Amino acid sequence: MAILDVKKAGDPVLKEICQPVERVDKKIRQLLDDMAETMYAKDGVGLAAPQVGESLRVVVMDCQDDHGLLELVNPVITHREGSAIDTEGCLSVPDIYGEVERAERVKVEFLNRRGKKQRLSATGLLARCIQHELDHLDGQLFIDIAKSLHRGKQE
Ligand code: NI
């Protein structure tokens, strides 16, 4: 495992449309492991592959709930419901926070680290995290869609 360098806003890799993973192999599992280690080392709740310079549809998350570590390969949101506004931050945009409107509930389909298709329903912080991380796979940062931005966690 290795802690990877996290790319910051302005790096072109963060604006790319990421490629789907063709085969969930050892290399992808290594990427998942390194991304999880990087996320935990930097106290993040989620990390997308372009944030570590890999333009692939791979995400890790841990919202410190019952799901624990989630590893999503080729994730697709299949259902969105409701809306909620809350504060977000991002390891690629240090010290900046913003209010972002997201769906309140989502369903997502993805491949796990064994290449097996999985489905997950999420609400609250996990639903928000899924939407934030999946946006990274399409080159979108939360600062692109935030209703307001501020420095530090408090307004
Ligand atoms: Ni982010």
mmCIF file of C-alpha atoms and ligand atoms in Angstrom:
data_model
loop_
_atom_site.group_PDB
_atom_site.id
_atom_site.type_symbol
_atom_site.label_atom_id
_atom_site.label_comp_id
_atom_site.label_asym_id
_atom_site.label_seq_id
_atom_site.Cartn_x
_atom_site.Cartn_y
_atom_site.Cartn_z
ATOM 1 C CA MET A 1 0.000 0.000 0.000
ATOM 2 C CA ALA A 2 1.070 3.550 -0.566
ATOM 3 C CA ILE A 3 -0.125 7.043 0.213
ATOM 4 C CA LEU A 4 -0.593 8.793 -3.110
ATOM 5 C CA ASP A 5 -0.218 12.454 -4.027
ATOM 6 C CA VAL A 6 -3.641 14.174 -4.164
ATOM 7 C CA LYS A 7 -4.114 16.425 -7.198
ATOM 8 C CA LYS A 8 -5.411 19.919 -6.525
ATOM 9 C CA ALA A 9 -7.996 22.005 -8.405
ATOM 10 C CA GLY A 10 -6.365 23.382 -11.540
ATOM 11 C CA ASP A 11 -4.780 20.026 -12.445
ATOM 12 C CA PRO A 12 -6.219 19.019 -15.823
ATOM 13 C CA VAL A 13 -6.757 15.390 -14.745
ATOM 14 C CA LEU A 14 -9.578 16.626 -12.480
ATOM 15 C CA LYS A 15 -11.472 17.938 -15.530
ATOM 16 C CA GLU A 16 -11.342 14.701 -17.530
ATOM 17 C CA ILE A 17 -14.191 12.309 -18.234
ATOM 18 C CA CYS A 18 -12.759 9.134 -16.684
ATOM 19 C CA GLN A 19 -12.602 5.836 -18.563
ATOM 20 C CA PRO A 20 -14.575 2.780 -17.405
ATOM 21 C CA VAL A 21 -12.519 -0.070 -15.963
ATOM 22 C CA GLU A 22 -12.496 -2.953 -18.465
ATOM 23 C CA ARG A 23 -11.374 -5.635 -16.038
ATOM 24 C CA VAL A 24 -11.189 -5.530 -12.237
ATOM 25 C CA ASP A 25 -7.716 -7.041 -11.929
ATOM 26 C CA LYS A 26 -4.794 -6.925 -9.535
ATOM 27 C CA LYS A 27 -3.802 -3.464 -10.749
ATOM 28 C CA ILE A 28 -7.271 -2.080 -9.941
ATOM 29 C CA ARG A 29 -7.251 -3.771 -6.516
ATOM 30 C CA GLN A 30 -3.865 -2.156 -5.853
ATOM 31 C CA LEU A 31 -5.309 1.214 -6.862
ATOM 32 C CA LEU A 32 -8.297 0.663 -4.523
ATOM 33 C CA ASP A 33 -5.935 -0.212 -1.644
ATOM 34 C CA ASP A 34 -3.712 2.806 -2.261
ATOM 35 C CA MET A 35 -6.711 5.125 -2.611
ATOM 36 C CA ALA A 36 -8.209 3.876 0.689
ATOM 37 C CA GLU A 37 -4.889 4.344 2.477
ATOM 38 C CA THR A 38 -4.575 7.855 1.023
ATOM 39 C CA MET A 39 -8.157 8.760 1.984
ATOM 40 C CA TYR A 40 -7.659 7.613 5.602
ATOM 41 C CA ALA A 41 -4.243 9.299 5.870
ATOM 42 C CA LYS A 42 -5.777 12.621 4.799
ATOM 43 C CA ASP A 43 -8.981 12.268 6.864
ATOM 44 C CA GLY A 44 -11.236 12.270 3.809
ATOM 45 C CA VAL A 45 -14.604 10.502 3.575
ATOM 46 C CA GLY A 46 -14.201 9.790 -0.133
ATOM 47 C CA LEU A 47 -11.649 9.794 -2.911
ATOM 48 C CA ALA A 48 -12.001 9.364 -6.673
ATOM 49 C CA ALA A 49 -9.258 7.979 -8.927
ATOM 50 C CA PRO A 50 -8.673 11.225 -10.891
ATOM 51 C CA GLN A 51 -7.740 12.841 -7.562
ATOM 52 C CA VAL A 52 -4.684 10.587 -7.516
ATOM 53 C CA GLY A 53 -4.004 11.114 -11.231
ATOM 54 C CA GLU A 54 -5.755 8.005 -12.602
ATOM 55 C CA SER A 55 -8.477 8.822 -15.116
ATOM 56 C CA LEU A 56 -10.537 5.715 -14.280
ATOM 57 C CA ARG A 57 -14.067 5.216 -12.931
ATOM 58 C CA VAL A 58 -12.952 4.089 -9.457
ATOM 59 C CA VAL A 59 -14.038 5.528 -6.089
ATOM 60 C CA VAL A 60 -13.460 4.739 -2.410
ATOM 61 C CA MET A 61 -15.582 6.077 0.453
ATOM 62 C CA ASP A 62 -15.934 5.672 4.187
ATOM 63 C CA CYS A 63 -18.615 7.834 5.777
ATOM 64 C CA GLN A 64 -17.974 6.179 9.156
ATOM 65 C CA ASP A 65 -21.319 4.398 9.057
ATOM 66 C CA ASP A 66 -22.325 0.705 9.016
ATOM 67 C CA HIS A 67 -21.050 0.317 5.461
ATOM 68 C CA GLY A 68 -17.443 1.014 6.468
ATOM 69 C CA LEU A 69 -15.090 1.141 3.490
ATOM 70 C CA LEU A 70 -16.900 1.115 0.146
ATOM 71 C CA GLU A 71 -15.017 0.417 -3.075
ATOM 72 C CA LEU A 72 -16.901 1.318 -6.257
ATOM 73 C CA VAL A 73 -15.732 0.423 -9.747
ATOM 74 C CA ASN A 74 -17.705 1.808 -12.715
ATOM 75 C CA PRO A 75 -20.431 3.216 -10.421
ATOM 76 C CA VAL A 76 -23.681 4.484 -11.964
ATOM 77 C CA ILE A 77 -26.488 6.279 -10.131
ATOM 78 C CA THR A 78 -29.729 4.570 -11.196
ATOM 79 C CA HIS A 79 -32.183 6.539 -9.045
ATOM 80 C CA ARG A 80 -32.278 9.973 -7.406
ATOM 81 C CA GLU A 81 -34.955 11.277 -5.065
ATOM 82 C CA GLY A 82 -35.569 14.423 -3.028
ATOM 83 C CA SER A 83 -33.119 17.230 -2.510
ATOM 84 C CA ALA A 84 -30.975 18.496 0.332
ATOM 85 C CA ILE A 85 -28.447 21.291 0.788
ATOM 86 C CA ASP A 86 -25.418 20.772 3.000
ATOM 87 C CA THR A 87 -21.767 21.729 3.340
ATOM 88 C CA GLU A 88 -19.106 19.910 1.330
ATOM 89 C CA GLY A 89 -15.355 19.983 1.125
ATOM 90 C CA CYS A 90 -12.845 18.092 -1.006
ATOM 91 C CA LEU A 91 -9.247 16.921 -0.600
ATOM 92 C CA SER A 92 -8.517 18.507 -3.997
ATOM 93 C CA VAL A 93 -9.787 21.917 -2.821
ATOM 94 C CA PRO A 94 -8.103 22.427 0.560
ATOM 95 C CA ASP A 95 -9.691 24.810 3.110
ATOM 96 C CA ILE A 96 -12.647 25.679 0.857
ATOM 97 C CA TYR A 97 -16.173 24.604 1.802
ATOM 98 C CA GLY A 98 -19.474 25.227 0.110
ATOM 99 C CA GLU A 99 -23.196 24.596 0.204
ATOM 100 C CA VAL A 100 -24.219 22.083 -2.434
ATOM 101 C CA GLU A 101 -27.676 20.880 -3.409
ATOM 102 C CA ARG A 102 -27.834 17.124 -3.968
ATOM 103 C CA ALA A 103 -30.473 14.416 -4.209
ATOM 104 C CA GLU A 104 -31.403 13.228 -0.715
ATOM 105 C CA ARG A 105 -31.530 9.538 -1.661
ATOM 106 C CA VAL A 106 -29.764 7.655 -4.423
ATOM 107 C CA LYS A 107 -29.376 4.125 -5.674
ATOM 108 C CA VAL A 108 -26.061 3.174 -7.225
ATOM 109 C CA GLU A 109 -24.835 0.134 -9.145
ATOM 110 C CA PHE A 110 -21.151 -0.743 -9.321
ATOM 111 C CA LEU A 111 -18.592 -3.547 -9.447
ATOM 112 C CA ASN A 112 -16.815 -4.563 -6.251
ATOM 113 C CA ARG A 113 -13.108 -5.450 -6.003
ATOM 114 C CA ARG A 114 -13.888 -8.929 -7.296
ATOM 115 C CA GLY A 115 -15.699 -7.593 -10.349
ATOM 116 C CA LYS A 116 -19.092 -8.608 -8.981
ATOM 117 C CA LYS A 117 -22.087 -6.341 -9.640
ATOM 118 C CA GLN A 118 -23.504 -4.725 -6.479
ATOM 119 C CA ARG A 119 -26.386 -2.377 -5.687
ATOM 120 C CA LEU A 120 -26.589 0.105 -2.836
ATOM 121 C CA SER A 121 -29.302 2.472 -1.589
ATOM 122 C CA ALA A 122 -28.065 5.487 0.334
ATOM 123 C CA THR A 123 -29.394 8.532 2.184
ATOM 124 C CA GLY A 124 -27.844 11.426 4.073
ATOM 125 C CA LEU A 125 -24.075 11.811 4.128
ATOM 126 C CA LEU A 126 -23.452 8.621 2.158
ATOM 127 C CA ALA A 127 -25.837 9.692 -0.623
ATOM 128 C CA ARG A 128 -24.085 13.084 -0.747
ATOM 129 C CA CYS A 129 -20.663 11.448 -0.793
ATOM 130 C CA ILE A 130 -21.654 9.122 -3.657
ATOM 131 C CA GLN A 131 -22.847 12.088 -5.746
ATOM 132 C CA HIS A 132 -19.733 14.156 -4.947
ATOM 133 C CA GLU A 133 -17.350 11.312 -5.832
ATOM 134 C CA LEU A 134 -19.210 10.321 -9.005
ATOM 135 C CA ASP A 135 -19.068 13.954 -10.165
ATOM 136 C CA HIS A 136 -15.252 13.656 -10.005
ATOM 137 C CA LEU A 137 -15.467 10.858 -12.591
ATOM 138 C CA ASP A 138 -17.079 13.322 -15.000
ATOM 139 C CA GLY A 139 -14.608 16.113 -14.341
ATOM 140 C CA GLN A 140 -16.835 18.102 -12.009
ATOM 141 C CA LEU A 141 -15.763 19.553 -8.655
ATOM 142 C CA PHE A 142 -18.170 20.697 -5.931
ATOM 143 C CA ILE A 143 -16.886 24.267 -6.360
ATOM 144 C CA ASP A 144 -18.331 24.173 -9.909
ATOM 145 C CA ILE A 145 -21.879 23.679 -8.589
ATOM 146 C CA ALA A 146 -21.840 25.106 -5.040
ATOM 147 C CA LYS A 147 -24.443 27.744 -4.168
ATOM 148 C CA SER A 148 -21.874 29.534 -2.011
ATOM 149 C CA LEU A 149 -18.238 29.017 -1.036
ATOM 150 C CA HIS A 150 -16.325 29.959 2.061
ATOM 151 C CA ARG A 151 -12.927 29.461 3.660
ATOM 152 C CA GLY A 152 -12.858 27.145 6.671
ATOM 153 C CA LYS A 153 -15.709 24.984 7.944
ATOM 154 C CA GLN A 154 -17.799 27.808 9.396
ATOM 155 C CA GLU A 155 -19.488 30.518 7.356
HETATM 156 NI NI NI B 1 -13.868 15.628 -3.817
#
